[in-house]
CSV table of C-alpha atoms and ligand atoms in Angstrom, one decimal:
chain,number,residue,atom,x,y,z
A,1,UNK,CA,-9.7,28.9,6.0
A,2,UNK,CA,-12.5,26.5,6.2
A,3,UNK,CA,-13.6,25.7,9.5
A,4,UNK,CA,-13.0,21.7,9.1
A,5,UNK,CA,-9.4,19.9,7.9
A,6,UNK,CA,-8.7,16.4,7.6
A,7,UNK,CA,-6.3,15.9,10.5
A,8,UNK,CA,-2.7,16.6,10.9
A,9,UNK,CA,-0.3,14.1,8.9
A,10,UNK,CA,-3.2,12.5,6.9
A,11,UNK,CA,-4.7,13.6,3.3
A,12,UNK,CA,-7.3,13.3,1.4
A,13,UNK,CA,-7.0,11.1,-1.4
A,14,UNK,CA,-9.1,13.2,-4.6
A,15,UNK,CA,-10.4,10.8,-7.6
A,16,UNK,CA,-7.2,11.7,-9.1
A,17,UNK,CA,-5.3,10.6,-6.6
A,18,UNK,CA,-7.3,7.7,-5.6
A,19,UNK,CA,-7.4,6.9,-9.5
A,20,UNK,CA,-3.5,6.5,-9.2
A,21,UNK,CA,-3.8,4.0,-6.2
A,22,UNK,CA,-6.5,2.3,-7.5
A,23,UNK,CA,-3.5,1.9,-10.6
A,24,UNK,CA,-1.2,0.5,-8.0
A,25,UNK,CA,-3.5,-1.8,-6.3
A,26,UNK,CA,-4.9,-3.2,-9.6
A,27,UNK,CA,-0.7,-4.1,-10.8
A,28,UNK,CA,0.3,-5.8,-7.4
A,29,UNK,CA,-2.9,-7.5,-7.2
A,30,UNK,CA,-2.5,-9.1,-11.1
A,31,UNK,CA,1.2,-9.2,-10.1
A,32,UNK,CA,1.1,-11.1,-6.8
A,33,UNK,CA,-1.6,-13.6,-7.7
A,34,UNK,CA,0.8,-15.1,-10.6
A,35,UNK,CA,2.9,-15.9,-8.1
A,36,UNK,CA,0.4,-17.8,-6.1
A,37,UNK,CA,-0.9,-14.7,-3.3
A,38,UNK,CA,-4.2,-14.7,-2.1
A,39,UNK,CA,-6.3,-11.6,-0.6
A,40,UNK,CA,-7.2,-11.3,3.2
A,41,UNK,CA,-9.0,-8.9,5.4
A,42,UNK,CA,-8.0,-8.6,8.9
A,43,UNK,CA,-9.2,-5.5,11.2
A,44,UNK,CA,-7.9,-2.0,11.0
A,45,UNK,CA,-7.5,-2.2,15.1
A,46,UNK,CA,-6.6,-5.4,17.0
A,47,UNK,CA,-6.0,-5.4,20.4
A,48,UNK,CA,-3.0,-3.1,21.3
A,49,UNK,CA,-1.2,-6.6,22.7
A,50,UNK,CA,-1.2,-8.3,19.1
A,51,UNK,CA,1.1,-5.0,18.3
A,52,UNK,CA,3.2,-4.8,21.6
A,53,UNK,CA,3.8,-7.9,21.7
A,54,UNK,CA,4.8,-8.5,17.8
A,55,UNK,CA,6.5,-5.6,16.6
A,56,UNK,CA,7.9,-4.8,20.3
A,57,UNK,CA,7.2,-3.5,23.2
A,58,UNK,CA,10.7,-1.4,23.0
A,59,UNK,CA,9.8,0.0,19.6
A,60,UNK,CA,9.4,3.6,17.7
A,61,UNK,CA,5.6,2.1,16.2
A,62,UNK,CA,4.7,1.0,19.5
A,63,UNK,CA,6.1,3.0,22.0
A,64,UNK,CA,5.8,6.3,20.3
A,65,UNK,CA,4.0,5.9,16.9
A,66,UNK,CA,0.7,3.7,18.3
A,67,UNK,CA,-2.8,5.2,17.9
A,68,UNK,CA,-4.5,3.7,20.7
A,69,UNK,CA,-8.5,4.0,21.6
A,70,UNK,CA,-9.6,4.9,25.2
A,71,UNK,CA,-11.3,1.2,26.4
A,72,UNK,CA,-15.3,2.2,26.8
A,73,UNK,CA,-16.5,0.7,30.1
A,74,UNK,CA,-18.4,-2.0,29.1
A,75,UNK,CA,-15.3,-3.6,26.6
A,76,UNK,CA,-11.9,-3.1,28.7
A,77,UNK,CA,-10.2,-4.2,26.0
A,78,UNK,CA,-7.3,-2.1,25.0
A,79,UNK,CA,-7.3,-1.5,21.3
A,80,UNK,CA,-5.3,0.1,19.1
A,81,UNK,CA,-5.4,0.8,15.4
A,82,UNK,CA,-3.1,-1.0,12.5
A,83,UNK,CA,0.2,0.3,12.1
A,84,UNK,CA,1.1,-1.9,9.9
A,85,UNK,CA,-0.4,-5.6,8.6
A,86,UNK,CA,2.2,-8.5,9.8
A,87,UNK,CA,1.0,-9.1,13.6
A,88,UNK,CA,-2.7,-8.6,12.5
A,89,UNK,CA,-2.1,-11.7,9.6
A,90,UNK,CA,0.3,-13.9,11.9
A,91,UNK,CA,-2.8,-13.8,14.8
A,92,UNK,CA,-5.1,-14.4,11.7
A,93,UNK,CA,-2.6,-17.2,10.9
A,94,UNK,CA,-2.7,-18.3,14.5
A,95,UNK,CA,-6.5,-18.1,15.1
A,96,UNK,CA,-7.9,-20.1,11.9
A,97,UNK,CA,-5.6,-22.8,12.1
A,98,UNK,CA,-4.0,-21.8,8.8
A,99,UNK,CA,-0.8,-24.0,10.3
A,100,UNK,CA,-2.8,-26.9,8.5
A,101,UNK,CA,-3.4,-25.2,5.4
A,102,UNK,CA,-1.0,-26.5,2.7
A,103,UNK,CA,2.3,-24.2,3.5
A,104,UNK,CA,3.5,-22.0,2.9
A,105,UNK,CA,0.3,-19.5,3.2
A,106,UNK,CA,0.8,-16.6,0.5
A,107,UNK,CA,-1.1,-13.8,1.9
A,108,UNK,CA,-1.5,-10.1,0.7
A,109,UNK,CA,-3.6,-7.2,2.0
A,110,UNK,CA,-3.8,-3.6,1.1
A,111,UNK,CA,-5.3,-0.4,3.2
A,112,UNK,CA,-4.5,2.6,5.5
A,113,UNK,CA,-2.1,2.0,8.4
A,114,UNK,CA,-1.6,4.5,11.2
A,115,UNK,CA,1.7,5.6,13.2
A,116,UNK,CA,1.5,8.9,15.2
A,117,UNK,CA,4.8,9.7,13.4
A,118,UNK,CA,5.8,13.3,12.8
A,119,UNK,CA,3.8,14.4,9.2
A,120,UNK,CA,6.5,15.1,7.0
A,121,UNK,CA,6.3,14.5,3.0
A,122,UNK,CA,6.3,11.1,2.2
A,123,UNK,CA,5.1,10.3,5.7
A,124,UNK,CA,2.0,10.5,7.2
A,125,UNK,CA,-0.3,10.0,9.9
A,126,UNK,CA,-2.5,7.6,7.9
A,127,UNK,CA,-0.5,5.7,5.1
A,128,UNK,CA,-1.3,3.0,2.5
A,129,UNK,CA,1.0,0.1,2.0
A,130,UNK,CA,0.6,-3.1,-0.4
A,131,UNK,CA,1.7,-5.8,1.9
A,132,UNK,CA,2.9,-9.1,0.8
A,133,UNK,CA,2.8,-12.5,3.4
A,134,UNK,CA,4.7,-15.9,2.6
A,135,UNK,CA,4.1,-17.9,6.1
A,136,UNK,CA,5.1,-21.6,6.8
A,137,UNK,CA,8.7,-21.6,4.7
A,138,UNK,CA,11.9,-21.3,6.2
A,139,UNK,CA,13.5,-20.1,2.6
A,140,UNK,CA,16.4,-19.2,1.7
A,141,UNK,CA,15.1,-19.4,-2.2
A,142,UNK,CA,11.6,-18.0,-1.1
A,143,UNK,CA,13.5,-15.1,0.3
A,144,UNK,CA,14.6,-14.2,-2.9
A,145,UNK,CA,11.5,-15.2,-4.7
A,146,UNK,CA,9.6,-12.3,-2.8
A,147,UNK,CA,12.5,-9.8,-3.3
A,148,UNK,CA,12.3,-10.5,-6.6
A,149,UNK,CA,8.9,-10.1,-6.5
A,150,UNK,CA,8.9,-6.5,-4.8
A,151,UNK,CA,11.4,-5.3,-7.6
A,152,UNK,CA,9.0,-6.2,-10.3
A,153,UNK,CA,6.5,-4.6,-8.7
A,154,UNK,CA,8.1,-1.0,-9.2
A,155,UNK,CA,9.5,-2.0,-12.6
A,156,UNK,CA,6.0,-2.9,-13.8
A,157,UNK,CA,4.5,0.0,-12.3
A,158,UNK,CA,7.1,2.3,-14.0
A,159,UNK,CA,9.1,4.1,-11.0
A,160,UNK,CA,12.8,4.2,-12.7
A,161,UNK,CA,16.2,3.2,-10.4
A,162,UNK,CA,15.0,1.2,-8.0
A,163,UNK,CA,17.4,-0.2,-5.7
A,164,UNK,CA,17.5,-3.0,-3.3
A,165,UNK,CA,19.0,-3.7,-0.2
A,166,UNK,CA,19.5,-6.4,1.3
A,167,UNK,CA,21.2,-7.3,5.1
A,168,UNK,CA,21.0,-10.3,8.0
A,169,UNK,CA,20.3,-9.4,10.9
A,170,UNK,CA,20.6,-12.8,12.6
A,171,UNK,CA,18.6,-15.0,15.2
A,172,UNK,CA,18.5,-16.1,18.2
A,173,UNK,CA,21.8,-18.5,18.5
A,174,UNK,CA,24.0,-15.3,17.0
A,175,UNK,CA,21.9,-11.8,17.7
A,176,UNK,CA,22.9,-12.2,21.8
A,177,UNK,CA,26.3,-12.0,21.7
A,178,UNK,CA,25.9,-9.5,18.9
A,179,UNK,CA,23.4,-7.6,21.2
A,180,UNK,CA,26.4,-7.8,24.3
A,181,UNK,CA,28.9,-6.5,22.4
A,182,UNK,CA,26.9,-3.4,20.5
A,183,UNK,CA,25.9,-2.3,24.3
A,184,UNK,CA,29.3,-2.2,25.7
A,185,UNK,CA,30.0,-0.2,22.9
A,186,UNK,CA,27.1,2.0,23.2
A,187,UNK,CA,28.2,2.8,26.9
A,188,UNK,CA,31.9,3.5,25.8
A,189,UNK,CA,29.8,6.8,24.4
A,190,UNK,CA,27.1,7.1,27.0
A,191,UNK,CA,27.6,10.7,27.3
A,192,UNK,CA,26.8,11.3,23.1
A,193,UNK,CA,23.4,9.6,23.6
A,194,UNK,CA,19.9,11.4,23.3
A,195,UNK,CA,18.2,10.5,26.4
A,196,UNK,CA,15.7,8.3,24.7
A,197,UNK,CA,18.5,6.1,23.2
A,198,UNK,CA,20.3,6.2,26.7
A,199,UNK,CA,17.2,4.8,28.0
A,200,UNK,CA,16.9,2.2,25.4
A,201,UNK,CA,20.2,1.3,25.4
A,202,UNK,CA,19.4,-1.2,28.2
A,203,UNK,CA,16.1,-2.4,27.3
A,204,UNK,CA,16.3,-2.8,23.3
A,205,UNK,CA,20.2,-1.4,21.9
A,206,UNK,CA,19.1,-2.8,18.8
A,207,UNK,CA,16.9,0.2,17.8
A,208,UNK,CA,19.8,2.4,18.3
A,209,UNK,CA,20.3,1.5,15.7
A,210,UNK,CA,17.9,2.6,13.2
A,211,UNK,CA,17.8,6.1,15.4
A,212,UNK,CA,15.6,8.6,13.0
A,213,UNK,CA,17.8,11.4,15.6
A,214,UNK,CA,21.0,13.4,13.7
A,215,UNK,CA,23.1,12.8,17.1
A,216,UNK,CA,23.2,8.8,16.3
A,217,UNK,CA,24.7,9.0,12.6
A,218,UNK,CA,28.1,8.9,13.3
A,219,UNK,CA,27.9,6.4,16.8
A,220,UNK,CA,25.5,3.9,14.6
A,221,UNK,CA,28.1,4.6,11.6
A,222,UNK,CA,31.0,3.2,13.5
A,223,UNK,CA,29.1,0.8,15.6
A,224,UNK,CA,30.0,-3.1,15.2
A,225,UNK,CA,27.8,-4.9,12.4
A,226,UNK,CA,25.7,-7.6,13.0
A,227,UNK,CA,26.5,-8.8,9.2
A,228,UNK,CA,30.3,-9.7,10.5
A,229,UNK,CA,28.7,-11.8,13.4
A,230,UNK,CA,26.5,-14.1,12.1
A,231,UNK,CA,26.3,-17.7,13.1
A,232,UNK,CA,26.8,-20.5,10.4
A,233,UNK,CA,23.2,-21.4,9.7
A,234,UNK,CA,22.5,-17.3,9.2
A,235,UNK,CA,26.1,-16.8,7.2
A,236,UNK,CA,25.0,-19.6,5.1
A,237,UNK,CA,21.0,-18.5,5.0
A,238,UNK,CA,22.2,-15.3,3.6
A,239,UNK,CA,24.9,-16.5,1.4
A,240,UNK,CA,22.3,-18.8,-0.4
A,241,UNK,CA,19.2,-15.9,-0.5
A,242,UNK,CA,22.3,-13.7,-2.7
A,243,UNK,CA,23.3,-16.6,-5.1
A,244,UNK,CA,19.5,-16.9,-5.7
A,245,UNK,CA,18.9,-13.4,-5.9
A,246,UNK,CA,22.3,-13.2,-8.8
A,247,UNK,CA,20.8,-16.1,-10.4
A,248,UNK,CA,17.3,-14.4,-11.2
A,249,UNK,CA,18.9,-10.9,-12.0
A,250,UNK,CA,17.8,-9.0,-9.6
A,251,UNK,CA,20.1,-6.3,-9.2
A,252,UNK,CA,21.1,-5.8,-4.8
A,253,UNK,CA,23.3,-4.2,-2.4
A,254,UNK,CA,24.3,-5.6,0.5
A,255,UNK,CA,23.7,-2.8,3.6
A,256,UNK,CA,25.0,-3.8,6.8
A,257,UNK,CA,23.7,-0.8,8.7
A,258,UNK,CA,19.8,-1.7,8.0
A,259,UNK,CA,18.2,-3.5,11.1
A,260,UNK,CA,14.5,-2.3,10.5
A,261,UNK,CA,12.4,-0.5,12.9
A,262,UNK,CA,10.1,-3.4,14.2
A,263,UNK,CA,11.9,-6.4,16.7
A,264,UNK,CA,10.0,-9.8,14.7
A,265,UNK,CA,12.8,-9.6,12.3
A,266,UNK,CA,15.3,-12.5,11.5
A,267,UNK,CA,18.1,-13.5,9.1
A,268,UNK,CA,16.4,-11.2,5.8
A,269,UNK,CA,16.2,-7.6,5.4
A,270,UNK,CA,15.4,-5.7,2.3
A,271,UNK,CA,14.1,-2.7,1.6
A,272,UNK,CA,13.8,-0.8,-1.9
A,273,UNK,CA,14.7,2.8,-2.4
A,274,UNK,CA,14.9,4.6,-5.5
A,275,UNK,CA,18.8,5.3,-6.1
A,276,UNK,CA,20.5,8.9,-5.8
A,277,UNK,CA,16.6,10.5,-4.7
A,278,UNK,CA,18.5,13.9,-3.4
A,279,UNK,CA,17.6,14.1,0.2
A,280,UNK,CA,15.4,11.3,0.4
A,281,UNK,CA,16.0,8.4,2.8
A,282,UNK,CA,12.5,7.1,2.3
A,283,UNK,CA,12.2,4.0,1.6
A,284,UNK,CA,9.4,2.7,-1.0
A,285,UNK,CA,8.5,-0.5,0.9
A,286,UNK,CA,10.8,-3.4,3.5
A,287,UNK,CA,10.4,-6.2,4.7
A,288,UNK,CA,11.9,-9.3,6.2
A,289,UNK,CA,12.2,-12.5,7.6
A,290,UNK,CA,10.0,-13.0,10.7
A,291,UNK,CA,10.8,-16.6,12.3
A,292,UNK,CA,9.2,-15.8,15.7
A,293,UNK,CA,6.5,-14.1,14.9
A,294,UNK,CA,3.7,-17.1,15.3
A,295,UNK,CA,5.2,-18.6,18.2
A,296,UNK,CA,5.3,-14.6,19.9
A,297,UNK,CA,1.1,-14.4,19.0
A,298,UNK,CA,1.1,-18.1,20.5
A,299,UNK,CA,1.1,-20.1,17.6
A,300,UNK,CA,3.7,-23.3,16.7
A,301,UNK,CA,7.3,-22.0,15.5
A,302,UNK,CA,6.7,-20.8,11.9
A,303,UNK,CA,8.8,-19.2,10.0
A,304,UNK,CA,7.5,-16.4,7.6
A,305,UNK,CA,8.5,-13.8,5.5
A,306,UNK,CA,6.9,-10.5,3.6
A,307,UNK,CA,7.5,-6.6,2.8
A,308,UNK,CA,5.2,-4.1,2.8
A,309,UNK,CA,5.2,-1.2,-0.6
A,310,UNK,CA,4.3,2.2,0.4
A,311,UNK,CA,1.4,3.3,-1.6
A,312,UNK,CA,2.3,6.9,-1.0
A,313,UNK,CA,5.6,6.9,-1.7
A,314,UNK,CA,5.4,5.3,-5.1
A,315,UNK,CA,2.4,7.6,-5.7
A,316,UNK,CA,5.1,11.0,-5.2
A,317,UNK,CA,8.3,9.0,-7.1
A,318,UNK,CA,6.4,8.3,-10.1
A,319,UNK,CA,4.9,12.1,-10.2
A,320,UNK,CA,8.0,13.3,-9.7
A,321,UNK,CA,9.6,10.9,-12.1
A,322,UNK,CA,7.2,12.3,-14.4
A,323,UNK,CA,5.0,8.5,-15.4
A,324,UNK,CA,1.9,8.6,-16.5
A,325,UNK,CA,0.2,6.2,-14.4
A,326,UNK,CA,-3.6,6.3,-13.4
A,327,UNK,CA,-5.2,5.1,-17.1
A,328,UNK,CA,-7.0,8.0,-18.8
A,329,UNK,CA,-10.4,8.6,-16.9
A,330,UNK,CA,-12.9,7.8,-19.8
A,331,UNK,CA,-16.3,10.1,-20.3
A,332,UNK,CA,-19.3,9.0,-20.8
A,333,UNK,CA,-20.4,7.0,-24.2
A,334,UNK,CA,-23.4,8.9,-24.1
A,335,UNK,CA,-25.0,11.7,-22.5
A,336,UNK,CA,-29.0,11.8,-22.7
A,337,UNK,CA,-30.1,15.8,-23.5
A,338,UNK,CA,-34.1,16.8,-24.5
A,339,UNK,CA,-35.8,19.9,-26.2
A,340,UNK,CA,-38.1,20.2,-22.5
A,341,UNK,CA,-35.8,21.2,-19.9
A,342,UNK,CA,-38.4,20.2,-17.1
A,343,UNK,CA,-39.0,16.4,-18.8
A,344,UNK,CA,-36.3,15.3,-16.4
A,345,UNK,CA,-38.3,11.7,-16.6
A,346,UNK,CA,-37.1,11.1,-19.7
A,347,UNK,CA,-33.7,11.7,-19.8
A,348,UNK,CA,-33.1,10.2,-16.8
A,349,UNK,CA,-35.7,6.9,-18.1
A,350,UNK,CA,-33.4,6.5,-21.2
A,351,UNK,CA,-30.2,6.7,-19.8
A,352,UNK,CA,-31.3,4.1,-16.5
A,353,UNK,CA,-32.2,1.6,-19.7
A,354,UNK,CA,-28.5,2.2,-21.1
A,355,UNK,CA,-27.2,2.3,-17.8
A,356,UNK,CA,-29.0,-1.3,-17.3
A,357,UNK,CA,-27.4,-2.6,-21.0
A,358,UNK,CA,-23.9,-2.1,-19.4
A,359,UNK,CA,-23.3,1.8,-21.2
A,360,UNK,CA,-21.5,4.7,-19.5
A,361,UNK,CA,-24.4,7.1,-19.8
A,362,UNK,CA,-25.2,10.3,-18.0
A,363,UNK,CA,-28.9,12.3,-17.8
A,364,UNK,CA,-28.4,15.9,-18.1
A,365,UNK,CA,-30.6,17.0,-15.0
A,366,UNK,CA,-29.7,20.5,-14.9
A,367,UNK,CA,-33.2,21.8,-16.8
A,368,UNK,CA,-31.7,24.5,-19.2
A,369,UNK,CA,-31.7,24.8,-22.9
A,370,UNK,CA,-31.0,22.0,-25.2
A,371,UNK,CA,-27.8,24.0,-26.4
A,372,UNK,CA,-26.6,24.2,-22.8
A,373,UNK,CA,-26.7,20.7,-22.2
A,374,UNK,CA,-25.0,19.8,-25.9
A,375,UNK,CA,-22.4,21.6,-25.1
A,376,UNK,CA,-22.0,20.5,-21.1
A,377,UNK,CA,-22.0,16.6,-23.3
A,378,UNK,CA,-19.0,18.0,-25.4
A,379,UNK,CA,-17.0,18.9,-22.0
A,380,UNK,CA,-17.9,15.9,-20.7
A,381,UNK,CA,-16.1,14.2,-23.4
A,382,UNK,CA,-19.2,12.0,-24.6
A,383,UNK,CA,-19.1,10.4,-28.0
A,384,UNK,CA,-22.7,10.7,-28.1
A,385,UNK,CA,-25.5,13.2,-27.3
A,386,UNK,CA,-29.1,11.2,-27.4
A,387,UNK,CA,-31.4,13.8,-28.2
A,388,UNK,CA,-35.1,13.7,-26.7
A,389,UNK,CA,-37.2,15.9,-28.8
A,390,UNK,CA,-40.9,15.7,-31.1
A,391,UNK,CA,-40.0,11.5,-32.1
A,392,UNK,CA,-40.3,10.7,-28.9
A,393,UNK,CA,-44.0,9.9,-29.3
A,394,UNK,CA,-43.1,7.5,-31.8
A,395,UNK,CA,-40.6,5.7,-29.2
A,396,UNK,CA,-37.7,7.6,-31.3
A,397,UNK,CA,-34.4,9.9,-31.0
A,398,UNK,CA,-32.2,11.3,-32.4
A,399,UNK,CA,-28.6,10.8,-31.5
A,400,UNK,CA,-25.5,13.0,-32.4
A,401,UNK,CA,-22.0,11.5,-33.0
A,402,UNK,CA,-20.7,14.1,-31.2
A,403,UNK,CA,-16.7,13.7,-33.0
A,404,UNK,CA,-18.1,13.1,-36.1
A,405,UNK,CA,-20.7,15.8,-36.4
A,406,UNK,CA,-23.2,13.1,-38.1
A,407,UNK,CA,-26.7,12.4,-36.9
A,408,UNK,CA,-29.5,10.2,-37.3
A,409,UNK,CA,-32.6,8.8,-36.0
A,410,UNK,CA,-32.9,5.4,-33.5
A,411,UNK,CA,-35.6,3.6,-32.2
A,412,UNK,CA,-35.4,3.8,-28.5
A,413,UNK,CA,-35.6,0.1,-28.4
A,414,UNK,CA,-32.4,-0.1,-30.8
A,415,UNK,CA,-31.2,2.7,-28.8
A,416,UNK,CA,-28.3,0.3,-26.1
A,417,UNK,CA,-27.4,-2.5,-28.7
A,418,UNK,CA,-26.8,0.4,-31.6
A,419,UNK,CA,-24.8,2.6,-28.9
A,420,UNK,CA,-22.6,-0.3,-27.7
A,421,UNK,CA,-22.3,-1.3,-31.4
A,422,UNK,CA,-20.9,2.0,-32.4
A,423,UNK,CA,-18.3,2.3,-29.7
A,424,UNK,CA,-17.1,-0.8,-30.6
A,425,UNK,CA,-16.5,-0.1,-33.8
A,426,UNK,CA,-14.8,3.2,-32.7
A,427,UNK,CA,-12.3,1.2,-30.5
A,428,UNK,CA,-11.3,-1.4,-32.6
A,429,UNK,CA,-11.4,1.5,-35.8
B,1,LIG,P1,7.7,-0.7,7.7
B,1,LIG,O1,9.0,-1.0,6.8
B,1,LIG,O2,7.5,-0.5,8.5
B,1,LIG,O3,7.3,-2.3,7.6
B,1,LIG,O4,6.4,0.0,6.1
B,1,LIG,C1,6.6,-0.9,4.6
B,1,LIG,C2,6.9,0.5,4.2
B,1,LIG,O5,5.2,1.4,4.1
B,1,LIG,C3,7.6,1.8,4.3
B,1,LIG,O6,9.2,1.4,3.5
B,1,LIG,C4,6.9,3.4,3.5
B,1,LIG,O7,7.5,3.0,2.6
B,1,LIG,C5,5.9,2.6,4.1
B,1,LIG,N1,5.6,3.6,5.4
B,1,LIG,C6,6.3,3.5,6.4
B,1,LIG,N2,5.6,4.3,7.4
B,1,LIG,C7,5.0,5.3,6.5
B,1,LIG,C8,4.6,6.6,6.8
B,1,LIG,N3,4.4,7.3,7.8
B,1,LIG,N4,4.3,7.4,5.9
B,1,LIG,C9,4.0,7.0,4.5
B,1,LIG,N5,4.9,6.3,4.2
B,1,LIG,C10,5.4,4.7,4.9
B,1,LIG,C11,5.8,-2.7,7.1
B,1,LIG,O8,5.4,-2.2,8.0
B,1,LIG,C12,6.4,-4.2,7.6
B,1,LIG,N6,4.6,-4.9,8.1
B,1,LIG,C13,6.8,-5.1,6.3
B,1,LIG,C14,6.3,-6.6,6.6
B,1,LIG,C15,5.8,-6.9,5.7
B,1,LIG,N7,7.7,-7.1,6.9
B,1,LIG,C16,7.8,-8.1,7.4
B,1,LIG,N8,6.1,-8.1,6.2
């Protein structure tokens, strides 16, 4: 057992994992750019109040899962690691006066999020999201556009059988009456409620609906549904989102039990799942409309909508489905080896020149016999070995084509050009 290990619920992304994430991030970046989104970075930590106010004090994410940073005496601010990026982005929207930019402001970000949750397969304490936000458009057309974008991402990276679940969770006009009805309903089943849920009943009854406690499953299934109690404006919005989705050819299913775990949502809510994935109740991504969030954080009332892609879970599902996700690793074009094991200076100098010319080159620095150096170059998948020998004094080297088994003398002055030409003709031939 090693002395130190990555903290529970976190993991190291080794180069093969990182390559998959790179591929997912690149695909998402280029896809969202086609829809007019641009990148933004906000800090990995914020004033805790940004999350408490934005996400809601009585949510799992804030109440149980927030990584709070102990304040240092000289800076008495309470900070927390971000459990999600939307609140921080809305904070930045307000802080930088983005309401004066052309609306909607379309932003993406990608990086780690932190939630002190119970670790299990596909649920980590540090996980990665690719996040998409459109702030300043009340919809409903953009709701459908952003759901279509999410669905297209999974198709482009090759996840099979992704299902879109949508719902509407109302707004301040229709939700209060629904909340009152829901409180009545659960009060009628008080004895069956686990202590945390009983405690939340009066403070934030909506959160009972997304409780992970198995004791709640039956009660929640029979609870009154917001979808049946939407006001006229919310119902019309929801109908229009659905007809736009149909027109765009996005397959979706209405799930009136979908309420999402964060308080900032209004109206449209959605999640992406792999249909029939045995035993997994885990969304590959999810989001919704948050028309009250910007105002909660001190801005002018501004509508918004967005979603987060769970990169860890997408990578897991791709591996399970057996698809190849990351492009194969390219070996070096050339490895510089030499007859004199001690002459690392010459090998390094030649490799440095090749790299300066833009080529993938490695020098063998291990001070071993030429035969061993050549063997290692072959294992590396190198196309050429550049061999430094007796001709070095005349400014020449031997270039061995490790695939064809041929060898010839090349002037060092021409080496980069020759190798680049050989690589190009190899790729196109
Ligand atoms: P969320 O549903 O909490 O929404 O997270 C989005 C996605 O992140 C989930 O669907 C899941 O794939 C992934 N995820 C969440 N928690 C974990 C975890 N502990 N381990 C691994 N993956 C996880 C949000 O975060 C909202 N900010 C989405 C949004 C953006 N809404 C509007 N704009």
